Tab-separated table of C-alpha atoms and ligand atoms in Angstrom:
chain	number	residue	atom	x	y	z
A	5	MET	CA	-269.499	22.100	17.100
A	6	PRO	CA	-271.328	20.254	14.361
A	7	ARG	CA	-275.033	19.389	14.670
A	8	PRO	CA	-275.599	16.186	16.572
A	9	ILE	CA	-275.817	13.886	13.609
A	10	ARG	CA	-273.231	11.347	12.571
A	11	ALA	CA	-272.676	8.724	9.945
A	12	THR	CA	-270.266	5.896	10.543
A	13	ILE	CA	-268.486	4.027	7.820
A	14	SER	CA	-267.069	0.695	8.865
A	15	LEU	CA	-263.968	-0.382	6.824
A	16	PRO	CA	-263.943	-3.829	8.519
A	17	ALA	CA	-267.626	-4.339	7.320
A	18	LEU	CA	-266.524	-3.499	3.766
A	19	SER	CA	-263.699	-6.019	3.918
A	20	TYR	CA	-265.849	-8.540	5.607
A	21	ASN	CA	-268.602	-8.288	2.894
A	22	LEU	CA	-266.026	-8.762	0.174
A	23	GLN	CA	-264.893	-11.953	1.883
A	24	VAL	CA	-268.560	-13.089	2.189
A	25	VAL	CA	-268.932	-12.716	-1.526
A	26	ARG	CA	-265.675	-14.637	-2.159
A	27	ASN	CA	-266.796	-17.421	0.153
A	28	HIS	CA	-270.163	-17.567	-1.588
A	29	LEU	CA	-268.441	-17.957	-4.927
A	30	GLU	CA	-266.033	-20.541	-3.612
A	31	LEU	CA	-268.823	-22.684	-2.139
A	32	ALA	CA	-270.789	-22.640	-5.434
A	33	HIS	CA	-267.514	-23.284	-7.301
A	34	GLN	CA	-266.862	-26.474	-5.237
A	35	ARG	CA	-270.435	-27.669	-5.948
A	36	CYS	CA	-269.960	-27.061	-9.730
A	37	GLN	CA	-266.618	-28.811	-9.821
A	38	ASP	CA	-268.191	-31.899	-8.249
A	39	LYS	CA	-270.909	-31.990	-10.943
A	40	THR	CA	-268.823	-31.438	-14.036
A	41	GLY	CA	-265.381	-32.668	-13.099
A	42	ASN	CA	-263.958	-29.916	-15.317
A	43	PRO	CA	-261.374	-27.530	-13.892
A	44	LEU	CA	-263.388	-24.330	-13.759
A	45	ARG	CA	-261.677	-21.094	-12.821
A	46	LEU	CA	-262.752	-19.062	-9.793
A	47	PRO	CA	-263.862	-15.583	-10.783
A	48	PHE	CA	-262.026	-12.296	-10.006
A	49	ILE	CA	-263.950	-9.616	-8.145
A	50	TRP	CA	-264.313	-6.009	-9.277
A	51	ALA	CA	-265.663	-4.110	-6.269
A	52	VAL	CA	-267.976	-1.462	-7.674
A	53	ILE	CA	-267.197	1.917	-6.139
A	54	LYS	CA	-269.186	4.312	-8.441
A	55	ALA	CA	-271.122	7.150	-6.941
A	56	ASN	CA	-268.510	7.864	-4.249
A	57	ALA	CA	-268.489	4.201	-3.306
A	58	TYR	CA	-272.296	4.211	-2.903
A	59	GLY	CA	-272.107	7.227	-0.625
A	60	HIS	CA	-269.421	5.624	1.622
A	61	GLY	CA	-266.575	7.792	0.298
A	62	LEU	CA	-264.186	6.860	-2.466
A	63	GLU	CA	-261.118	6.533	-0.211
A	64	ASN	CA	-263.057	4.279	2.177
A	65	GLY	CA	-264.020	2.022	-0.653
A	66	ILE	CA	-260.453	1.804	-1.918
A	67	ARG	CA	-259.229	0.910	1.625
A	68	GLY	CA	-262.122	-1.360	2.540
A	69	PHE	CA	-261.813	-3.361	-0.742
A	70	ALA	CA	-258.036	-3.659	-0.600
A	71	GLN	CA	-258.390	-7.409	-1.209
A	72	ALA	CA	-260.547	-7.015	-4.370
A	73	ASP	CA	-258.948	-7.900	-7.702
A	74	GLY	CA	-260.068	-4.620	-9.209
A	75	LEU	CA	-262.235	-1.569	-8.739
A	76	ALA	CA	-265.069	-0.525	-11.132
A	77	LEU	CA	-266.428	2.934	-11.435
A	78	ILE	CA	-267.666	5.476	-13.990
A	79	ASP	CA	-265.833	8.745	-13.306
A	80	LEU	CA	-262.351	9.172	-14.736
A	81	ASN	CA	-261.350	11.613	-12.019
A	82	ASP	CA	-262.197	8.992	-9.418
A	83	ALA	CA	-260.294	6.371	-11.326
A	84	ILE	CA	-257.209	8.707	-11.222
A	85	ARG	CA	-257.734	9.269	-7.524
A	86	CYS	CA	-257.596	5.475	-7.027
A	87	ARG	CA	-254.207	5.421	-8.660
A	88	GLU	CA	-253.081	8.432	-6.522
A	89	GLN	CA	-254.224	6.480	-3.455
A	90	GLY	CA	-251.836	3.735	-4.468
A	91	TRP	CA	-254.301	1.296	-6.033
A	92	ASP	CA	-252.172	-0.703	-8.441
A	93	LYS	CA	-254.565	-3.509	-9.403
A	94	LYS	CA	-257.075	-3.236	-12.188
A	95	ILE	CA	-259.621	-0.434	-12.628
A	96	LEU	CA	-262.668	-0.746	-14.957
A	97	MET	CA	-264.551	2.141	-16.431
A	98	LEU	CA	-268.134	0.737	-16.495
A	99	GLU	CA	-269.355	3.244	-19.071
A	100	GLY	CA	-266.024	3.552	-20.851
A	101	PHE	CA	-264.714	6.937	-21.871
A	102	PHE	CA	-266.690	9.924	-23.034
A	103	GLU	CA	-264.402	11.941	-25.232
A	104	GLN	CA	-261.078	11.724	-27.070
A	105	ALA	CA	-259.351	13.714	-24.416
A	106	ASP	CA	-260.104	10.992	-21.804
A	107	LEU	CA	-257.932	8.456	-23.624
A	108	PRO	CA	-254.444	9.676	-22.620
A	109	TYR	CA	-255.502	9.473	-18.971
A	110	LEU	CA	-256.698	5.941	-19.402
A	111	GLN	CA	-253.396	5.028	-21.031
A	112	GLU	CA	-251.278	6.910	-18.469
A	113	ASN	CA	-253.066	5.211	-15.619
A	114	ASN	CA	-253.426	1.768	-17.123
A	115	ILE	CA	-257.197	1.802	-16.777
A	116	THR	CA	-259.452	-0.893	-18.398
A	117	THR	CA	-262.405	0.435	-20.342
A	118	SER	CA	-265.664	-0.937	-21.551
A	119	VAL	CA	-266.412	-0.195	-25.183
A	120	HIS	CA	-270.112	-0.032	-25.894
A	121	HIS	CA	-270.478	2.419	-28.803
A	122	ILE	CA	-269.076	2.742	-32.334
A	123	GLU	CA	-267.954	6.305	-31.559
A	124	GLN	CA	-265.585	4.902	-28.890
A	125	ILE	CA	-264.028	2.598	-31.425
A	126	LYS	CA	-263.459	5.576	-33.690
A	127	MET	CA	-261.793	7.446	-30.788
A	128	LEU	CA	-259.549	4.395	-30.132
A	129	GLU	CA	-258.494	4.490	-33.729
A	130	LYS	CA	-257.290	8.092	-33.309
A	131	MET	CA	-255.473	7.334	-29.974
A	132	PRO	CA	-251.690	7.236	-30.119
A	133	ALA	CA	-250.426	3.679	-30.236
A	134	GLY	CA	-247.838	2.235	-27.831
A	135	LYS	CA	-249.755	2.068	-24.577
A	136	PRO	CA	-252.523	-0.424	-25.340
A	137	LEU	CA	-255.692	-0.291	-23.324
A	138	ASP	CA	-257.411	-3.407	-22.006
A	139	VAL	CA	-261.077	-3.363	-23.062
A	140	PHE	CA	-264.262	-5.102	-22.411
A	141	LEU	CA	-266.708	-5.140	-25.354
A	142	LYS	CA	-270.056	-4.430	-23.824
A	143	LEU	CA	-273.081	-6.150	-25.259
A	144	ASN	CA	-276.678	-5.248	-24.792
A	145	THR	CA	-278.525	-8.383	-23.810
A	146	GLY	CA	-281.897	-6.835	-22.893
A	147	MET	CA	-281.190	-3.893	-20.536
A	148	ASN	CA	-281.293	-1.650	-23.605
A	149	ARG	CA	-279.079	1.018	-22.103
A	150	LEU	CA	-275.455	0.570	-23.245
A	151	GLY	CA	-273.884	-1.974	-25.511
A	152	PHE	CA	-273.701	-3.398	-28.976
A	153	ARG	CA	-276.290	-5.828	-30.257
A	154	PRO	CA	-275.083	-9.423	-29.743
A	155	ALA	CA	-275.332	-9.884	-33.494
A	156	ASP	CA	-272.636	-7.261	-33.970
A	157	CYS	CA	-270.316	-8.825	-31.463
A	158	ALA	CA	-268.071	-10.619	-33.998
A	159	ALA	CA	-267.705	-7.497	-36.164
A	160	ARG	CA	-266.850	-5.222	-33.166
A	161	PHE	CA	-264.454	-7.878	-31.926
A	162	GLN	CA	-262.698	-7.739	-35.273
A	163	ASP	CA	-262.498	-3.943	-35.037
A	164	LEU	CA	-260.832	-4.362	-31.648
A	165	ARG	CA	-258.524	-7.031	-32.959
A	166	ALA	CA	-257.307	-4.682	-35.609
A	167	LEU	CA	-256.660	-2.037	-32.918
A	168	GLN	CA	-254.879	-4.701	-30.931
A	169	LYS	CA	-252.482	-5.373	-33.815
A	170	GLN	CA	-251.756	-1.647	-33.969
A	171	GLY	CA	-250.814	-1.511	-30.291
A	172	ARG	CA	-253.884	0.542	-29.235
A	173	VAL	CA	-255.848	-2.243	-27.606
A	174	GLY	CA	-254.503	-4.865	-25.202
A	175	ASN	CA	-256.645	-7.720	-23.758
A	176	ILE	CA	-260.215	-7.936	-25.108
A	177	GLY	CA	-263.033	-9.293	-22.895
A	178	PHE	CA	-266.761	-9.298	-23.054
A	179	MET	CA	-269.293	-7.894	-20.631
A	180	SER	CA	-273.011	-7.385	-20.189
A	181	HIS	CA	-275.306	-6.092	-17.484
A	182	PHE	CA	-278.504	-7.922	-16.403
A	183	SER	CA	-281.762	-6.026	-16.107
A	184	SER	CA	-283.590	-8.705	-14.060
A	185	ALA	CA	-281.106	-10.749	-12.008
A	186	ASP	CA	-283.063	-9.633	-8.928
A	187	GLY	CA	-286.526	-10.294	-10.450
A	188	GLN	CA	-288.354	-13.478	-11.342
A	189	PRO	CA	-286.165	-16.654	-11.343
A	190	GLY	CA	-285.039	-17.139	-14.976
A	191	GLY	CA	-284.463	-13.447	-15.469
A	192	VAL	CA	-280.929	-14.027	-16.654
A	193	ASP	CA	-281.598	-17.007	-18.883
A	194	GLU	CA	-282.093	-15.142	-22.173
A	195	PRO	CA	-279.169	-12.633	-21.648
A	196	VAL	CA	-276.894	-15.612	-20.786
A	197	ARG	CA	-278.007	-17.447	-23.911
A	198	LEU	CA	-277.382	-14.309	-26.062
A	199	MET	CA	-274.005	-13.777	-24.451
A	200	ASN	CA	-272.878	-17.378	-25.037
A	201	GLN	CA	-274.076	-17.274	-28.622
A	202	ALA	CA	-272.408	-13.956	-29.345
A	203	THR	CA	-269.001	-14.820	-27.784
A	204	HIS	CA	-268.865	-18.477	-28.996
A	205	GLY	CA	-265.474	-19.240	-30.463
A	206	LEU	CA	-264.087	-15.759	-29.563
A	207	PRO	CA	-261.337	-15.710	-26.937
A	208	GLY	CA	-261.422	-13.397	-23.938
A	209	ALA	CA	-262.595	-12.862	-20.359
A	210	LEU	CA	-266.248	-12.572	-19.407
A	211	SER	CA	-267.989	-10.212	-16.964
A	212	LEU	CA	-271.681	-10.554	-16.296
A	213	CYS	CA	-272.648	-10.574	-12.663
A	214	ASN	CA	-273.804	-7.687	-10.463
A	215	SER	CA	-274.627	-8.264	-6.781
A	216	ALA	CA	-277.933	-9.962	-7.527
A	217	ALA	CA	-276.492	-12.400	-10.081
A	218	THR	CA	-273.390	-13.104	-7.966
A	219	LEU	CA	-275.488	-14.000	-5.012
A	220	ARG	CA	-278.315	-15.837	-6.763
A	221	TYR	CA	-276.520	-17.415	-9.806
A	222	PRO	CA	-272.885	-17.719	-8.738
A	223	SER	CA	-272.316	-20.497	-11.170
A	224	LEU	CA	-272.604	-18.023	-13.977
A	225	ALA	CA	-269.312	-16.606	-12.810
A	226	PHE	CA	-267.182	-19.687	-13.787
A	227	ASN	CA	-266.585	-21.545	-16.917
A	228	GLU	CA	-263.571	-22.124	-19.063
A	229	ARG	CA	-262.896	-18.322	-19.442
A	230	ASP	CA	-261.572	-15.838	-16.962
A	231	ASN	CA	-264.480	-14.402	-15.231
A	232	TRP	CA	-265.058	-11.083	-13.397
A	233	VAL	CA	-267.972	-10.469	-11.165
A	234	ARG	CA	-269.012	-6.864	-10.465
A	235	PRO	CA	-270.841	-6.696	-7.081
A	236	GLY	CA	-271.788	-3.335	-5.743
A	237	VAL	CA	-274.536	-2.991	-3.224
A	238	CYS	CA	-273.953	-6.217	-1.362
A	239	LEU	CA	-270.404	-5.193	-0.580
A	240	TYR	CA	-271.927	-2.302	1.403
A	241	GLY	CA	-274.151	-4.683	3.404
A	242	ALA	CA	-277.411	-4.289	1.628
A	243	SER	CA	-279.461	-6.835	-0.349
A	244	PRO	CA	-280.156	-6.303	-3.967
A	245	PHE	CA	-283.412	-8.317	-3.587
A	246	ASP	CA	-286.758	-7.331	-2.114
A	247	THR	CA	-287.792	-10.833	-1.182
A	248	ALA	CA	-288.460	-11.951	2.381
A	249	THR	CA	-285.729	-14.601	2.322
A	250	GLU	CA	-282.836	-13.087	0.468
A	251	THR	CA	-282.075	-10.442	3.120
A	252	ALA	CA	-278.623	-9.033	3.770
A	253	ALA	CA	-278.624	-11.010	7.044
A	254	ALA	CA	-279.406	-14.229	5.269
A	255	PHE	CA	-276.277	-13.794	3.177
A	256	GLY	CA	-274.266	-12.887	6.277
A	257	LEU	CA	-273.618	-9.249	5.062
A	258	GLN	CA	-272.761	-6.453	7.520
A	259	SER	CA	-273.998	-2.853	7.255
A	260	ALA	CA	-271.131	-0.636	6.392
A	261	MET	CA	-273.016	2.664	6.784
A	262	SER	CA	-274.754	3.702	9.948
A	263	LEU	CA	-276.678	6.935	10.564
A	264	ARG	CA	-277.670	8.341	13.912
A	265	ALA	CA	-278.789	11.697	15.322
A	266	LYS	CA	-279.657	13.022	18.714
A	267	LEU	CA	-282.998	13.943	20.214
A	268	LEU	CA	-283.220	17.750	20.171
A	269	SER	CA	-286.466	18.026	22.039
A	270	VAL	CA	-289.340	15.960	23.515
A	271	GLN	CA	-292.931	17.209	23.013
A	272	HIS	CA	-296.047	16.013	24.750
A	273	ILE	CA	-299.091	16.057	22.552
A	274	GLU	CA	-302.656	15.309	23.558
A	275	LYS	CA	-305.183	13.132	21.725
A	276	GLY	CA	-306.356	14.915	18.528
A	277	GLU	CA	-303.173	17.066	18.197
A	278	SER	CA	-300.893	16.497	15.217
A	279	VAL	CA	-297.221	16.561	14.312
A	280	GLY	CA	-295.245	18.299	11.518
A	281	TYR	CA	-295.932	19.704	8.117
A	282	GLY	CA	-299.292	18.866	6.654
A	283	ALA	CA	-300.421	17.507	10.091
A	284	THR	CA	-300.264	14.014	8.643
A	285	PHE	CA	-300.043	12.292	12.071
A	286	THR	CA	-302.744	12.855	14.704
A	287	ALA	CA	-302.318	11.407	18.073
A	288	ALA	CA	-304.870	8.845	19.206
A	289	HIS	CA	-303.875	9.376	22.870
A	290	HIS	CA	-301.359	11.409	24.849
A	291	THR	CA	-298.045	10.839	22.996
A	292	ARG	CA	-294.461	11.735	23.712
A	293	VAL	CA	-292.853	12.959	20.431
A	294	GLY	CA	-289.047	12.932	19.957
A	295	VAL	CA	-287.627	15.500	17.595
A	296	VAL	CA	-284.501	14.113	15.916
A	297	ALA	CA	-281.691	16.215	14.316
A	298	CYS	CA	-281.957	14.520	10.921
A	299	GLY	CA	-284.006	15.451	7.903
A	300	TYR	CA	-284.176	15.085	4.210
A	301	ALA	CA	-281.249	17.589	3.739
A	302	ASP	CA	-279.090	14.965	5.485
A	303	GLY	CA	-280.178	12.268	3.078
A	304	TYR	CA	-282.976	10.718	5.123
A	305	PRO	CA	-285.837	10.032	2.643
A	306	ARG	CA	-288.674	12.425	2.842
A	307	HIS	CA	-290.990	9.723	1.535
A	308	ALA	CA	-290.452	7.661	4.710
A	309	PRO	CA	-294.027	7.538	6.104
A	310	THR	CA	-295.365	7.258	9.636
A	311	GLY	CA	-294.386	3.734	10.756
A	312	THR	CA	-290.855	3.742	9.310
A	313	PRO	CA	-288.687	2.031	11.960
A	314	VAL	CA	-286.041	3.771	14.089
A	315	MET	CA	-284.251	2.641	17.262
A	316	VAL	CA	-284.065	4.792	20.395
A	317	ASN	CA	-281.854	3.518	23.233
A	318	GLY	CA	-282.058	0.071	21.820
A	319	VAL	CA	-285.817	0.082	21.563
A	320	ARG	CA	-287.513	-0.197	18.193
A	321	THR	CA	-290.071	2.589	17.535
A	322	LYS	CA	-291.214	4.533	14.507
A	323	ILE	CA	-291.318	7.816	12.664
A	324	ILE	CA	-294.556	9.786	13.064
A	325	GLY	CA	-295.559	12.658	10.763
A	326	ARG	CA	-293.569	14.010	7.867
A	327	VAL	CA	-289.807	14.152	7.589
A	328	SER	CA	-288.783	17.792	7.212
A	329	MET	CA	-285.505	19.321	5.930
A	330	ASP	CA	-283.551	19.240	9.205
A	331	MET	CA	-285.700	17.227	11.592
A	332	LEU	CA	-287.908	14.215	11.872
A	333	THR	CA	-290.229	13.127	14.627
A	334	VAL	CA	-290.480	9.776	16.356
A	335	ASP	CA	-292.911	8.079	18.747
A	336	LEU	CA	-291.308	7.856	22.228
A	337	ASP	CA	-294.112	5.941	23.839
A	338	PRO	CA	-292.217	2.653	23.690
A	339	VAL	CA	-289.182	4.444	25.223
A	340	PRO	CA	-290.503	6.272	28.246
A	341	ARG	CA	-287.022	7.161	29.594
A	342	ALA	CA	-285.733	8.664	26.305
A	343	GLN	CA	-284.747	12.341	26.656
A	344	GLU	CA	-283.059	15.226	24.895
A	345	GLY	CA	-279.517	14.287	23.945
A	346	ASP	CA	-280.186	10.610	23.505
A	347	TRP	CA	-278.993	9.072	20.223
A	348	VAL	CA	-281.596	7.847	17.737
A	349	ASN	CA	-280.264	5.196	15.332
A	350	LEU	CA	-281.836	5.696	11.915
A	351	TRP	CA	-280.081	2.813	10.109
A	352	GLY	CA	-277.120	0.505	10.359
A	353	GLN	CA	-275.417	-0.434	13.610
A	354	ASN	CA	-277.908	-0.534	16.488
A	355	GLY	CA	-280.648	0.605	14.182
A	356	PRO	CA	-283.071	-0.834	11.620
A	357	HIS	CA	-281.539	-2.266	8.513
A	358	ILE	CA	-281.105	0.271	5.703
A	359	ASP	CA	-283.107	-2.063	3.464
A	360	GLU	CA	-286.046	-1.844	5.839
A	361	VAL	CA	-285.991	1.939	5.837
A	362	ALA	CA	-285.732	2.002	2.049
A	363	SER	CA	-288.637	-0.402	1.666
A	364	HIS	CA	-290.835	1.784	3.916
A	365	ALA	CA	-289.888	4.847	1.910
A	366	GLY	CA	-290.725	3.062	-1.367
A	367	THR	CA	-287.137	3.035	-2.608
A	368	ILE	CA	-284.000	0.911	-2.488
A	369	SER	CA	-281.021	1.105	-0.102
A	370	TYR	CA	-278.801	2.095	-3.094
A	371	GLU	CA	-280.634	5.468	-3.171
A	372	LEU	CA	-280.423	6.080	0.548
A	373	MET	CA	-276.645	5.317	0.659
A	374	CYS	CA	-275.873	7.517	-2.358
A	375	ALA	CA	-278.035	10.341	-0.932
A	376	LEU	CA	-276.137	10.681	2.377
A	377	ALA	CA	-275.554	14.401	2.415
A	378	LYS	CA	-272.221	16.166	2.504
A	379	ARG	CA	-273.227	18.043	5.648
A	380	VAL	CA	-273.384	14.876	7.713
A	381	PRO	CA	-270.118	14.420	9.579
A	382	VAL	CA	-268.595	10.939	9.031
A	383	ASP	CA	-266.667	8.787	11.563
A	384	ILE	CA	-264.566	6.114	9.967
A	385	GLU	CA	-264.335	2.848	11.822
A	386	GLU	CA	-260.933	1.354	11.078
B	410	PLP	C1	-273.682	-0.468	-10.729
B	410	PLP	C2	-273.241	-1.559	-11.531
B	410	PLP	C3	-272.857	-2.816	-11.005
B	410	PLP	C4	-273.156	-3.157	-9.550
B	410	PLP	O1	-274.563	-3.301	-9.302
B	410	PLP	P1	-275.064	-3.794	-7.885
B	410	PLP	O2	-276.536	-4.014	-8.132
B	410	PLP	O3	-274.868	-2.671	-6.977
B	410	PLP	O4	-274.321	-4.980	-7.568
B	410	PLP	C5	-272.377	-3.826	-11.825
B	410	PLP	N1	-272.222	-3.504	-13.133
B	410	PLP	C6	-272.533	-2.345	-13.808
B	410	PLP	C7	-272.334	-2.154	-15.178
B	410	PLP	C8	-273.054	-1.304	-12.997
B	410	PLP	O5	-273.394	-0.147	-13.495
């Protein structure tokens, strides 16, 4: 029998969140139409399933996002697995390809790639013609990780045009990634200006928006071009923002990942006694301590301090003391009837929101989702 810890991945929540994002875009689209009177196109959605679908499992992502227009990821093996699982719509490699040997696989599997580096263009020039690859020219508009300078856009576009004429490149689009869509308002203004300037007069689709930009600035996702948004974290039911108002619940998103574990033991400690490594929590009075079968080796953040919320039998209480490798300890005073064998909900359904746990631990829910450990058995909710 496995240890008494379970993760649950809800496929209906994944599909639901995708629809939430679509509705959000459609509402904003209607408002924009009213203002301009121009026929603006609704964007297509690439569901981002990198990092094992943010820890939810690649296959679960493929199934949960069946209604997406495409899937976006970074690992070529995962992209091929998408095809093997029957995904026949678009697939985008967010970081493109890494070596010449990747290219036949992209061609064979009809995978769209970003092109962000001159070396990639050289590799495309050496690729056999005849099975043209759709590409997105990636521009660096301030993130300063991947992409060409906006000033080089026209020249790189011409390189790709030449490759297009040779039958090596198919459709050419443009993409960029925001560094600050979740930060201060106006954080996307300069990147958008640079992007408009760089692509002015050049035909092709556009892809700019991650979760934060899709939720906060949906009107960026439609203009006269074809547009592709690239939401990730919000599709899994978490918020990309750390503001008090822009919560996952406020956007109507549902948690797709839940984590729970059983109480292994209940300890009674007296005033002045402490709990766990480093004795970081000392009881101010007689306290019932619940020992839970979940630790940092399961993916629960070790940085979660005393006070991080958990739910026991539907009652909200908190972690006390340090999280250890295989166990953590909770305050059972608010739950006098809790006993060994009861489930403790750590995040997701019947638990605190994963964003809350992340915030207590000084991180973001992205990290918690991705860190769910292999050793945790997973139930899939169909
Ligand atoms: C990860 C990623 C996304 C999705 O980001 P979220 O914040 O999870 O929505 C979009 N675009 C690129 C290029 C990415 O790397």
